PDB file of C-alpha atoms and ligand atoms in Angstrom:
ATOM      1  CA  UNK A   1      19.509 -14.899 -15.423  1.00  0.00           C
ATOM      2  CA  UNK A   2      16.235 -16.142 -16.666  1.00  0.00           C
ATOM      3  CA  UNK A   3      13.046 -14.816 -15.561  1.00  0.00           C
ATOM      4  CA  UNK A   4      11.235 -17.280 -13.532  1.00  0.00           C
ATOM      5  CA  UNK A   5       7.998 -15.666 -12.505  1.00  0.00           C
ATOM      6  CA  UNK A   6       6.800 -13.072 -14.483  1.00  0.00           C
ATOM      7  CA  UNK A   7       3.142 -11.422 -13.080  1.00  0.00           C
ATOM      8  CA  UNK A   8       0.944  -9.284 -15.447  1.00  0.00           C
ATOM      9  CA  UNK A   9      -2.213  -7.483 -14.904  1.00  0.00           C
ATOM     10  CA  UNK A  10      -3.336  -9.576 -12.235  1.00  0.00           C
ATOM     11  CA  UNK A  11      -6.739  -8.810 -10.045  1.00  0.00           C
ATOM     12  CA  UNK A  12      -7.467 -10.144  -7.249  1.00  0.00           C
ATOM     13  CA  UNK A  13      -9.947  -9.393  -4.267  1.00  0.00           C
ATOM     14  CA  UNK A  14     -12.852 -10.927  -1.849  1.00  0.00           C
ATOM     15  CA  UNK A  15     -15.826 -11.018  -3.102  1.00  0.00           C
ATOM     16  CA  UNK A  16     -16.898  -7.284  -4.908  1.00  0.00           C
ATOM     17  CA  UNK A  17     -13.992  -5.924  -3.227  1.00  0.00           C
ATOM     18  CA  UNK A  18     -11.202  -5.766  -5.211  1.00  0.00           C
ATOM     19  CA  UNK A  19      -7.276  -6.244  -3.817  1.00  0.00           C
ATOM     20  CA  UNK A  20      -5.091  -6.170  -6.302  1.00  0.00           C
ATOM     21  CA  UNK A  21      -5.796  -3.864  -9.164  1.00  0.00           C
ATOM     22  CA  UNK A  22      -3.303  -4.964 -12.249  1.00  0.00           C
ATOM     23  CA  UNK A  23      -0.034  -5.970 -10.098  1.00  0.00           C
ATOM     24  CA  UNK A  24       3.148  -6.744 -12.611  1.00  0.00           C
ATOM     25  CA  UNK A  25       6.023  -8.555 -10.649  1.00  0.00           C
ATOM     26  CA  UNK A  26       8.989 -10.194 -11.960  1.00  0.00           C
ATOM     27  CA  UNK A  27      11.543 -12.916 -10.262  1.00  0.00           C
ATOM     28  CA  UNK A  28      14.284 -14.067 -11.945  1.00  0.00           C
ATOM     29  CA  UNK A  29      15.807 -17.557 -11.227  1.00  0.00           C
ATOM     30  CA  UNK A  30      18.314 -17.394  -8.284  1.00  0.00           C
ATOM     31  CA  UNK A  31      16.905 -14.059  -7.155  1.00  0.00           C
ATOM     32  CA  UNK A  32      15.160 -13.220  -3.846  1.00  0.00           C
ATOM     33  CA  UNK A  33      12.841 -10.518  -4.498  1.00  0.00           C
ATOM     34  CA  UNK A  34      10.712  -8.990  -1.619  1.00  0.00           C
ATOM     35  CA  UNK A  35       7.400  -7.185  -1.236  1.00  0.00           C
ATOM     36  CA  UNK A  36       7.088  -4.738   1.529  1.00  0.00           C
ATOM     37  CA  UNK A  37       3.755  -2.637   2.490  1.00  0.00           C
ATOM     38  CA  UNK A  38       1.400  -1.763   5.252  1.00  0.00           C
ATOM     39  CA  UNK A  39      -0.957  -4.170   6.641  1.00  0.00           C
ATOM     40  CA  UNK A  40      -3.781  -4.503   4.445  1.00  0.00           C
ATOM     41  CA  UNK A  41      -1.885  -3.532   1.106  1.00  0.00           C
ATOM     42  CA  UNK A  42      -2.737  -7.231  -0.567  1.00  0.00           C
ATOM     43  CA  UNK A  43       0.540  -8.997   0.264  1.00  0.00           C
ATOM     44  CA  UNK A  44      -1.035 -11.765   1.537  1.00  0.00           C
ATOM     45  CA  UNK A  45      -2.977 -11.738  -1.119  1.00  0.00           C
ATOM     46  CA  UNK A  46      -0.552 -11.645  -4.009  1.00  0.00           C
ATOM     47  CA  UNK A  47       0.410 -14.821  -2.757  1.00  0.00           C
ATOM     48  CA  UNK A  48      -2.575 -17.007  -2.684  1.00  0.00           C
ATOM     49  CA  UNK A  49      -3.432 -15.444  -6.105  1.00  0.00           C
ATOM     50  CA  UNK A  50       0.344 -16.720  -7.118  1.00  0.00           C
ATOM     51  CA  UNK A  51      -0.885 -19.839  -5.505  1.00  0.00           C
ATOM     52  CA  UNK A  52      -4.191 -20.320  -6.707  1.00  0.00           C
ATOM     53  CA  UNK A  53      -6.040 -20.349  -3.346  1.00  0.00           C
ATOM     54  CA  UNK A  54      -7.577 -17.390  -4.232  1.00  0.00           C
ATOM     55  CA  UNK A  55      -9.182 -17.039  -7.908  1.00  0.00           C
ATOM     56  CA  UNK A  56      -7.079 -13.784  -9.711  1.00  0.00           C
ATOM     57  CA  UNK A  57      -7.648 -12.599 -13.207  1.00  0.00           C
ATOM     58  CA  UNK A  58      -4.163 -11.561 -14.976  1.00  0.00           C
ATOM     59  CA  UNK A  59      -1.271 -13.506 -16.437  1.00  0.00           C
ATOM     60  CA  UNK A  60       0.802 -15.450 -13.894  1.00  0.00           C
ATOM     61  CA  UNK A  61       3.697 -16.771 -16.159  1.00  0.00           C
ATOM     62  CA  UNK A  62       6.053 -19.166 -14.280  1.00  0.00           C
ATOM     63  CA  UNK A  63       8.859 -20.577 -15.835  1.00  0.00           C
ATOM     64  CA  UNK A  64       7.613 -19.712 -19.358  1.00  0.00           C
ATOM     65  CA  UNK A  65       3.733 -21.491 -18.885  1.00  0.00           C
ATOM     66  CA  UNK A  66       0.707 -19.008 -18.004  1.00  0.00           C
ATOM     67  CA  UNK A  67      -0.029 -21.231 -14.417  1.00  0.00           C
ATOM     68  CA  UNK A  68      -3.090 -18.954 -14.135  1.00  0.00           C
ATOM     69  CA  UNK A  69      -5.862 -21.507 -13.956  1.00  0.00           C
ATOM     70  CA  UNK A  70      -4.138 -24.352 -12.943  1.00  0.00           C
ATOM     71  CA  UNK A  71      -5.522 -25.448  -9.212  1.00  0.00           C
ATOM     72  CA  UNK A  72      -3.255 -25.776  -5.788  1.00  0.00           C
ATOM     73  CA  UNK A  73      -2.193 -28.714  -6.192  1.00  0.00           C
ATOM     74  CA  UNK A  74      -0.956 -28.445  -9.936  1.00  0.00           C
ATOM     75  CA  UNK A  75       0.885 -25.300  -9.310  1.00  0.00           C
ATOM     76  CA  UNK A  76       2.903 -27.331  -6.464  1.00  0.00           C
ATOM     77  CA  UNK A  77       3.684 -29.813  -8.803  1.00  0.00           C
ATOM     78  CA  UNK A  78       4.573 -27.143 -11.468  1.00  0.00           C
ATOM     79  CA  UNK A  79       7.665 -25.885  -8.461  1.00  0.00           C
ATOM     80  CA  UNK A  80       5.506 -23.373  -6.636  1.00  0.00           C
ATOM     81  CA  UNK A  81       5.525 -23.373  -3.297  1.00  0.00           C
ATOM     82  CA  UNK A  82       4.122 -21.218  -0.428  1.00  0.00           C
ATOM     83  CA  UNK A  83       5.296 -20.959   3.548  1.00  0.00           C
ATOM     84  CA  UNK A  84       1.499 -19.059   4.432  1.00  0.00           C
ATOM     85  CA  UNK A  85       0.929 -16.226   6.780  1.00  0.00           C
ATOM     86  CA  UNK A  86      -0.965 -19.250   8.990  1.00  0.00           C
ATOM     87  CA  UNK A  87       1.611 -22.198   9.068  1.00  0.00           C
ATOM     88  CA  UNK A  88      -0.973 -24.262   8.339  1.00  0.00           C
ATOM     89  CA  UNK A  89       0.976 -27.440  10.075  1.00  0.00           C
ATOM     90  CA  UNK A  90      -0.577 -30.891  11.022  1.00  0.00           C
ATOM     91  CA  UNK A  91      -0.711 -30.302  14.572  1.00  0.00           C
ATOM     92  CA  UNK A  92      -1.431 -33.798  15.088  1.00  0.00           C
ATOM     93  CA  UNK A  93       1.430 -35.159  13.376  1.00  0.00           C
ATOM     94  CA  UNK A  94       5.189 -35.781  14.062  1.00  0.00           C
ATOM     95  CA  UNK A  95       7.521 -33.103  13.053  1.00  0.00           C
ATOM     96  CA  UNK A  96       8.769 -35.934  10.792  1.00  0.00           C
ATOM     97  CA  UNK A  97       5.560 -36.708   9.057  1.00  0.00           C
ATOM     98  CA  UNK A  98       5.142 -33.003   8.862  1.00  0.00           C
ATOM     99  CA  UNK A  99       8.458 -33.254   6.506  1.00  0.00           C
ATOM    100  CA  UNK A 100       7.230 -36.595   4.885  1.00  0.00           C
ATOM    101  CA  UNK A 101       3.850 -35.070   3.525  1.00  0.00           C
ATOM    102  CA  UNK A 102       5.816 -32.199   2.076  1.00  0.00           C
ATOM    103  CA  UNK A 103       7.996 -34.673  -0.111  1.00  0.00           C
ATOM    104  CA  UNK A 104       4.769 -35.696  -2.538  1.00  0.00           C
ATOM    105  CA  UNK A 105       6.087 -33.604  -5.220  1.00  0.00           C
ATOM    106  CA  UNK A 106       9.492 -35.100  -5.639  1.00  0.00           C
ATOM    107  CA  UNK A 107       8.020 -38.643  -4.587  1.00  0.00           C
ATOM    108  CA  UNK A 108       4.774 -38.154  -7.198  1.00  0.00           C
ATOM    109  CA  UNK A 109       7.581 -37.146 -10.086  1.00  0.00           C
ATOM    110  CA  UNK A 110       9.537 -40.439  -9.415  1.00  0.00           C
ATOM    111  CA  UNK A 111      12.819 -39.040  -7.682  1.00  0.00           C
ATOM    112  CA  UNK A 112      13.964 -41.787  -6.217  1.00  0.00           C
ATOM    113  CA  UNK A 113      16.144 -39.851  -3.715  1.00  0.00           C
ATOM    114  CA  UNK A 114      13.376 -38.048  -2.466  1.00  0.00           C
ATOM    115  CA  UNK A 115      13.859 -38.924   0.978  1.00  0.00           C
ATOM    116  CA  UNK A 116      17.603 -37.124   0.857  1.00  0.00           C
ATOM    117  CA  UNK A 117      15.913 -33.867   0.836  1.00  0.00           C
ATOM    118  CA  UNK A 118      14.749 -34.564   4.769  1.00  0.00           C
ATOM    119  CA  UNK A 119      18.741 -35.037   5.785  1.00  0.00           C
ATOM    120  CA  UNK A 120      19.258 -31.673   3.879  1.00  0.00           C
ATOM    121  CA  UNK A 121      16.163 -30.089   5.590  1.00  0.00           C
ATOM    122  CA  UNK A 122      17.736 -31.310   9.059  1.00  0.00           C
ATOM    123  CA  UNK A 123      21.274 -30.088   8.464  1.00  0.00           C
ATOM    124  CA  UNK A 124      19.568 -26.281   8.014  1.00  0.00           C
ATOM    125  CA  UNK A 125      17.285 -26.920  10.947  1.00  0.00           C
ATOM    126  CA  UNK A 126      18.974 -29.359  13.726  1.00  0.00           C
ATOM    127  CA  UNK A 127      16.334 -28.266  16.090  1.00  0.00           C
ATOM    128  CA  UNK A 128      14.116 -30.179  13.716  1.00  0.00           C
ATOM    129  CA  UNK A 129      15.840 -33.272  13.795  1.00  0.00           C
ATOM    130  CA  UNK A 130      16.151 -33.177  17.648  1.00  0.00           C
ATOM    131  CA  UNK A 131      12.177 -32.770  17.696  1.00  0.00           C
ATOM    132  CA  UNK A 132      11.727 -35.126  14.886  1.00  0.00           C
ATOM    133  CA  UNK A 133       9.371 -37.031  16.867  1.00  0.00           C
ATOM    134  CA  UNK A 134       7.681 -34.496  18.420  1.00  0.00           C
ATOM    135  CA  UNK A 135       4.069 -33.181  17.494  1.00  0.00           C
ATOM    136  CA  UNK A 136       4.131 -29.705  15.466  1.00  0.00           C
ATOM    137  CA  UNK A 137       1.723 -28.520  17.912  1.00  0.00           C
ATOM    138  CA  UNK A 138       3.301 -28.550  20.583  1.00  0.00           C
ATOM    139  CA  UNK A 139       6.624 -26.532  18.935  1.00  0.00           C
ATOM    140  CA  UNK A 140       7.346 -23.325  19.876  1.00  0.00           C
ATOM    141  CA  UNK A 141       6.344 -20.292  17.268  1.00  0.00           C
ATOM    142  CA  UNK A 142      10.066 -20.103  15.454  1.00  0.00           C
ATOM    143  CA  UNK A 143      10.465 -23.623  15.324  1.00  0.00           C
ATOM    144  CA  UNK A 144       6.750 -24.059  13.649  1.00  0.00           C
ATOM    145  CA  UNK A 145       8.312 -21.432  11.369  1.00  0.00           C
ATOM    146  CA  UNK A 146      11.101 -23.710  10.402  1.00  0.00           C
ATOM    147  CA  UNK A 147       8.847 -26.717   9.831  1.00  0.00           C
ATOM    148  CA  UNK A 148       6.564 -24.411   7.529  1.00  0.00           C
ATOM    149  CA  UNK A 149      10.072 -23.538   5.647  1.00  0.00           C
ATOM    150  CA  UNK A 150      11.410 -27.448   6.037  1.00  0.00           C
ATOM    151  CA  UNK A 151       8.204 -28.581   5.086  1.00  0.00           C
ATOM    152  CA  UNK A 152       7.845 -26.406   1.833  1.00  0.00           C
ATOM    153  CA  UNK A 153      11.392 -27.028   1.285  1.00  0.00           C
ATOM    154  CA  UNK A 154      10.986 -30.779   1.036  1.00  0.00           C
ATOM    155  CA  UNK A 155       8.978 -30.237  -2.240  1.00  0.00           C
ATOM    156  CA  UNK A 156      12.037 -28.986  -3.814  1.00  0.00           C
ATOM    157  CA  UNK A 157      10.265 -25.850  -5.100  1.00  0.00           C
ATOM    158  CA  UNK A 158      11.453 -23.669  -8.189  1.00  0.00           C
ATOM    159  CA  UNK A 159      10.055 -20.792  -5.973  1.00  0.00           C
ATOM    160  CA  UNK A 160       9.852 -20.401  -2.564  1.00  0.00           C
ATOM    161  CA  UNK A 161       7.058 -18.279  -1.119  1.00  0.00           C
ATOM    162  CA  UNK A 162       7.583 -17.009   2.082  1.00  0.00           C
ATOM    163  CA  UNK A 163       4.471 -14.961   3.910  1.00  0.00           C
ATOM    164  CA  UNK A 164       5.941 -12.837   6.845  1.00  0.00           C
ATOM    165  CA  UNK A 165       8.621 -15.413   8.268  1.00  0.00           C
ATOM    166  CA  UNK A 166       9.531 -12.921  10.607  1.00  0.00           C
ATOM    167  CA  UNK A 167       5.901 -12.725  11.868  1.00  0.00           C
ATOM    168  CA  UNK A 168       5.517 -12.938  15.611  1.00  0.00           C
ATOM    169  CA  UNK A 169       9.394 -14.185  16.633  1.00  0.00           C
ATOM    170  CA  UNK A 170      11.966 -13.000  18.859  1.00  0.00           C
ATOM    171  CA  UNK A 171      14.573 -10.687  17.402  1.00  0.00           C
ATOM    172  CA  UNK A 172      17.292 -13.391  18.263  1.00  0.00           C
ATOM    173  CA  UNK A 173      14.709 -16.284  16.228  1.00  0.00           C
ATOM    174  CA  UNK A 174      13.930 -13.396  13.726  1.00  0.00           C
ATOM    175  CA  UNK A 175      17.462 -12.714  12.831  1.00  0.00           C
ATOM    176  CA  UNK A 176      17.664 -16.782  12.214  1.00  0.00           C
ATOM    177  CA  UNK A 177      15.069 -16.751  10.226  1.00  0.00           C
ATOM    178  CA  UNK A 178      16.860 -14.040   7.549  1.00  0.00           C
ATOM    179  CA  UNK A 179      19.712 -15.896   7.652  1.00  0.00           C
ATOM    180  CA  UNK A 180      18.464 -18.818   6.489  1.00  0.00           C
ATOM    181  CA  UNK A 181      17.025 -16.891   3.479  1.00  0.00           C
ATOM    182  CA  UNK A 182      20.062 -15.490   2.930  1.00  0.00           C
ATOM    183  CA  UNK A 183      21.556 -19.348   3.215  1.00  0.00           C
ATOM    184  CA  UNK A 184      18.816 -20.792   0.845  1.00  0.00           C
ATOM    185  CA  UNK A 185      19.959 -17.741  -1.724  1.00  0.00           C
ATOM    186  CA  UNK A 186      23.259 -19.124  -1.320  1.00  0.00           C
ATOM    187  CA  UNK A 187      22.132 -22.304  -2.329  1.00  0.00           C
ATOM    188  CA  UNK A 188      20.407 -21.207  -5.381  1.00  0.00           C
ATOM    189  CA  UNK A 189      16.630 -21.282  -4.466  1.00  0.00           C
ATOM    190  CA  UNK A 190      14.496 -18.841  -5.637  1.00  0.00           C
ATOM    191  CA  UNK A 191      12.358 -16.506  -3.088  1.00  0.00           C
ATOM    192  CA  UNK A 192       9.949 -14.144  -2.871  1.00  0.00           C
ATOM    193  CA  UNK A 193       9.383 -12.857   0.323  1.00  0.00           C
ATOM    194  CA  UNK A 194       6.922 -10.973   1.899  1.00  0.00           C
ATOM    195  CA  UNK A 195       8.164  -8.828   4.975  1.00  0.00           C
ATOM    196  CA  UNK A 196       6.813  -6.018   7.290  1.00  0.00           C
ATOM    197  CA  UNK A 197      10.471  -6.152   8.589  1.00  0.00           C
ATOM    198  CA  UNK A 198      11.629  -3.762   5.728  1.00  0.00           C
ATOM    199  CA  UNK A 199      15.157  -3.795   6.719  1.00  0.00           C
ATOM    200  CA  UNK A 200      16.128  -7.004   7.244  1.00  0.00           C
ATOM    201  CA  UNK A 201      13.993  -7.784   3.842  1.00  0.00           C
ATOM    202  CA  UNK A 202      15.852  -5.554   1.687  1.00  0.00           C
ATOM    203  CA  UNK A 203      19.137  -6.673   3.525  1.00  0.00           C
ATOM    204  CA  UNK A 204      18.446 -10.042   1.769  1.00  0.00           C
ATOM    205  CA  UNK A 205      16.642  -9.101  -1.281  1.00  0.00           C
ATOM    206  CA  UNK A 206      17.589  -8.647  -4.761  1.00  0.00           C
ATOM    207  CA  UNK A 207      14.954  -6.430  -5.598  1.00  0.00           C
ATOM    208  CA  UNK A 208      12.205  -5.267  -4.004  1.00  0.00           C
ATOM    209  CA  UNK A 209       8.581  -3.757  -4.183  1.00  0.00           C
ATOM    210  CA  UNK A 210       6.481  -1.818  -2.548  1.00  0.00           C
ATOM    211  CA  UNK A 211       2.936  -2.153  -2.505  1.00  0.00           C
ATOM    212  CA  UNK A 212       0.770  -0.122  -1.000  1.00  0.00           C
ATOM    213  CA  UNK A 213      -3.525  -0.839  -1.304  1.00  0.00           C
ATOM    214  CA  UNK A 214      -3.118  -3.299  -3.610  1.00  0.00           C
ATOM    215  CA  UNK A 215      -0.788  -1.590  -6.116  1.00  0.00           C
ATOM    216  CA  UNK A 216       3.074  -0.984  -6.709  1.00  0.00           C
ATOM    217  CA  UNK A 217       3.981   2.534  -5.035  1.00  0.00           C
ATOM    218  CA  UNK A 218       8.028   1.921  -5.816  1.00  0.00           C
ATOM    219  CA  UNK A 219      10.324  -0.788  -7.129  1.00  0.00           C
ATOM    220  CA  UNK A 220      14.119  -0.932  -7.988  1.00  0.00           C
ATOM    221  CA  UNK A 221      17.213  -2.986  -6.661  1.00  0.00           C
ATOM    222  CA  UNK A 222      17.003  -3.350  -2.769  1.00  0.00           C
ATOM    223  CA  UNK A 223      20.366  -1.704  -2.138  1.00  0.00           C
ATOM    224  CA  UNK A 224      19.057   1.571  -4.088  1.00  0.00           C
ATOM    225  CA  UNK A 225      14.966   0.858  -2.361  1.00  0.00           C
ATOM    226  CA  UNK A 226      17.144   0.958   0.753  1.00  0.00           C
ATOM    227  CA  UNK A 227      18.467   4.581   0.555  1.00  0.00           C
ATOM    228  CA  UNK A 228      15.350   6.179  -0.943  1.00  0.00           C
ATOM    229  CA  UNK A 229      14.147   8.715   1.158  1.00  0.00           C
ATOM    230  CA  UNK A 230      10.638   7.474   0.477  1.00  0.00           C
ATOM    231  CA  UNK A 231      11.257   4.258   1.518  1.00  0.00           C
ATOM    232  CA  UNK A 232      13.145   5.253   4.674  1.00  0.00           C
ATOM    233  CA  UNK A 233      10.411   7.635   5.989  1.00  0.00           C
ATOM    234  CA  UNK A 234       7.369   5.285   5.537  1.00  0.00           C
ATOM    235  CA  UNK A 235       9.217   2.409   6.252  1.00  0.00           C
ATOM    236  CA  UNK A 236      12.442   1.949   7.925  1.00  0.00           C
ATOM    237  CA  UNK A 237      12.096   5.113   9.921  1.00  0.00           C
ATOM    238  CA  UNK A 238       9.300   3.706  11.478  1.00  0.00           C
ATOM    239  CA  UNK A 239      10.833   0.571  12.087  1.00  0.00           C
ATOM    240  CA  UNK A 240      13.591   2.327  13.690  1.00  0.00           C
ATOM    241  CA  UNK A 241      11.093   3.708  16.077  1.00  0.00           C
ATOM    242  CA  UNK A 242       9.635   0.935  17.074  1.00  0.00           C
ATOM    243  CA  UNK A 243      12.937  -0.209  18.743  1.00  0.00           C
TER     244      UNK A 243
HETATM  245  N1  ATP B 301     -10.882 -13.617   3.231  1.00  0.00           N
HETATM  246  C1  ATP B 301     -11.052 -12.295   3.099  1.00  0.00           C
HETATM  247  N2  ATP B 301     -12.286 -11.782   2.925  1.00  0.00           N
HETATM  248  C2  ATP B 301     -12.476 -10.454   2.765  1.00  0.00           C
HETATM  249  N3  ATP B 301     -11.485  -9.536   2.774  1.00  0.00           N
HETATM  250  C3  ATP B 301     -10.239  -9.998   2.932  1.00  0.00           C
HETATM  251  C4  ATP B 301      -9.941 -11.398   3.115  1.00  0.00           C
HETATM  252  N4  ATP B 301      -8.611 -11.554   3.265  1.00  0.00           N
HETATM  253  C5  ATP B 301      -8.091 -10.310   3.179  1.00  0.00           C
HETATM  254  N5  ATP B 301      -9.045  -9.380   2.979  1.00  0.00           N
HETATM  255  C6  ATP B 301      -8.854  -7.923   2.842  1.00  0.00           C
HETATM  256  O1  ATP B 301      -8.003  -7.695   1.720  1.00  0.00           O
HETATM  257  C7  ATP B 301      -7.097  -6.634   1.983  1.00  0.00           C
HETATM  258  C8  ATP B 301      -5.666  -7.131   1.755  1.00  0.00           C
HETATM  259  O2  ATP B 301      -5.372  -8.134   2.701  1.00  0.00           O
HETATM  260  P1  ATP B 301      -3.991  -8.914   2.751  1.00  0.00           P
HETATM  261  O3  ATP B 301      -4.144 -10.010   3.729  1.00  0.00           O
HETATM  262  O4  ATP B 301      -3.577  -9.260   1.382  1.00  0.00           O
HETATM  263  O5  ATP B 301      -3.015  -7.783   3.311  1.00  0.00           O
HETATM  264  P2  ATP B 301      -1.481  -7.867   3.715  1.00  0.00           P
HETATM  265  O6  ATP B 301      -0.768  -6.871   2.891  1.00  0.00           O
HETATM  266  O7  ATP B 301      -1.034  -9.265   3.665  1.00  0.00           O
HETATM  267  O8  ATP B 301      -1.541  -7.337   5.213  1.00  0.00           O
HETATM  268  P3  ATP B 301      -0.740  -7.824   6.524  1.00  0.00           P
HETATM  269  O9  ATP B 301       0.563  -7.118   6.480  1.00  0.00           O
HETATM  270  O10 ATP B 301      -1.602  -7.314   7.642  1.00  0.00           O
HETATM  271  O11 ATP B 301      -0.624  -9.311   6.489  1.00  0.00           O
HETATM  272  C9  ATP B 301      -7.374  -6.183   3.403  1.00  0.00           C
HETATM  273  O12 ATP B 301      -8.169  -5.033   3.347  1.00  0.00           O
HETATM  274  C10 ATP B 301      -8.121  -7.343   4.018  1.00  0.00           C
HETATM  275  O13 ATP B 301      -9.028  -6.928   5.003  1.00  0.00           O
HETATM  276 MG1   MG B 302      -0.434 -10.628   5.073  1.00  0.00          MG
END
């Protein structure tokens, strides 16, 4: 497999503060890799700087060009996208035109299909389809969350950035929303996800991290992050509790 994203050195922060301190990451195509942490360790963060809604110093090599630089919107059209911690939905809008406006990349490169993707989208989320003409306001938290995801989706991303899909849903919605990344893995899309729900993240993940105030505390394959004892205490013990 080919490495798709491949992070160096990269600083990020607000301001004088500084977040991120030198993170290195690597994704390779096909993979789902997840970053775990406590609130407040620069997850969020890693993400807009891999996004370029926040400014980061570093080397942010994706698919074999340095997109470090580039703004928002040329880093979508590069295959980059990002599901943020905020959905960040047109309230006002349809569901529909909530899919439409995601399609620019595909329609801006000339597909001609483009418009296949939104059958595609629908078969993963029929809820979507039955609330096509709904507002996105008015949808209920996990079905916002599978707009964000359909939405992002319809740009037919090289990488798909997830920020805490789990974030605020019902166990029964929550274990939806991991299946679907485990269905999207299926289907070949790349993924890095960011998760508080540790578990379920390294269920689906490749690989994982863990980062912890703003730099990697532990890395490795997320079957082996899964059974060290590190990981287990701080993380999924904890978890476990909270149950
Ligand atoms: N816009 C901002 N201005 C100033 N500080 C910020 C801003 N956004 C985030 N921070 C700070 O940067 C640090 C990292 O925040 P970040 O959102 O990346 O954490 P996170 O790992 O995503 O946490 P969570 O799990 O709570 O989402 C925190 O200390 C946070 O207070
Ligand atoms: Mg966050």
């Amino acid at each position: 497999m080919s490495e798709l994203l491949k992070v160096s050195g990269l600083h990020a922060g607000y301001g004088r503060a500084e977040v991120l301190t030198g993170l290195d990451l690597k994704l390779r195509q096909g993979e789902v890799v997840t970053v775990i942490g406590p609130n407040g360790a620069g997850k969020s963060t890693t993400l807009n700087a891999l996004m370029g809604v926040l400014p980061a110093r570093g080397q942010i090599l994706f698919d074999g060009e340095d997109v470090n630089g580039l703004g928002l919107e040329e880093r979508v059209m590069k295959g980059l996208a990002l599901v943020p911690e905020k959905r960040e939905l047109f309230t006002t809008m349809s569901v529909e035109d909530n899919l439409v406006l995601g399609g620019f990349r595909p329609m801006r490169l000339g597909i001609k299909d483009w418009r296949d993707e939104l059958e595609r989208v629908y078969a993963l989320f029929p809820r979507l389809k039955e609330r096509r003409a709904q507002l996105a306001g008015t949808l209920s938290g996990g079905e916002r969350q599978m707009l964000a995801v359909g939405r992002a989706l319809m740009a037919r991303p090289k990488l798909l950035m997830l920020d805490e899909p789990s974030l605020g849903l019902a166990p029964l919605i929550v274990k939806e929303v991991f299946r679907i990344v485990a269905r999207l893995r299926e289907a070949g899309v790349s993924i890095l996800l960011i998760e508080q729900n540790a578990r379920a993240a390294l269920e689906v993940a490749d690989y994982g991290y863990v980062l912890e105030t703003g730099e990697i505390a532990l890395q490795g394959p997320a079957a082996e992050l899964a059974k060290d004892p590190r990981v287990i205490e701080t993380y999924l013990g904890a978890a476990r509790k909270a149950h």
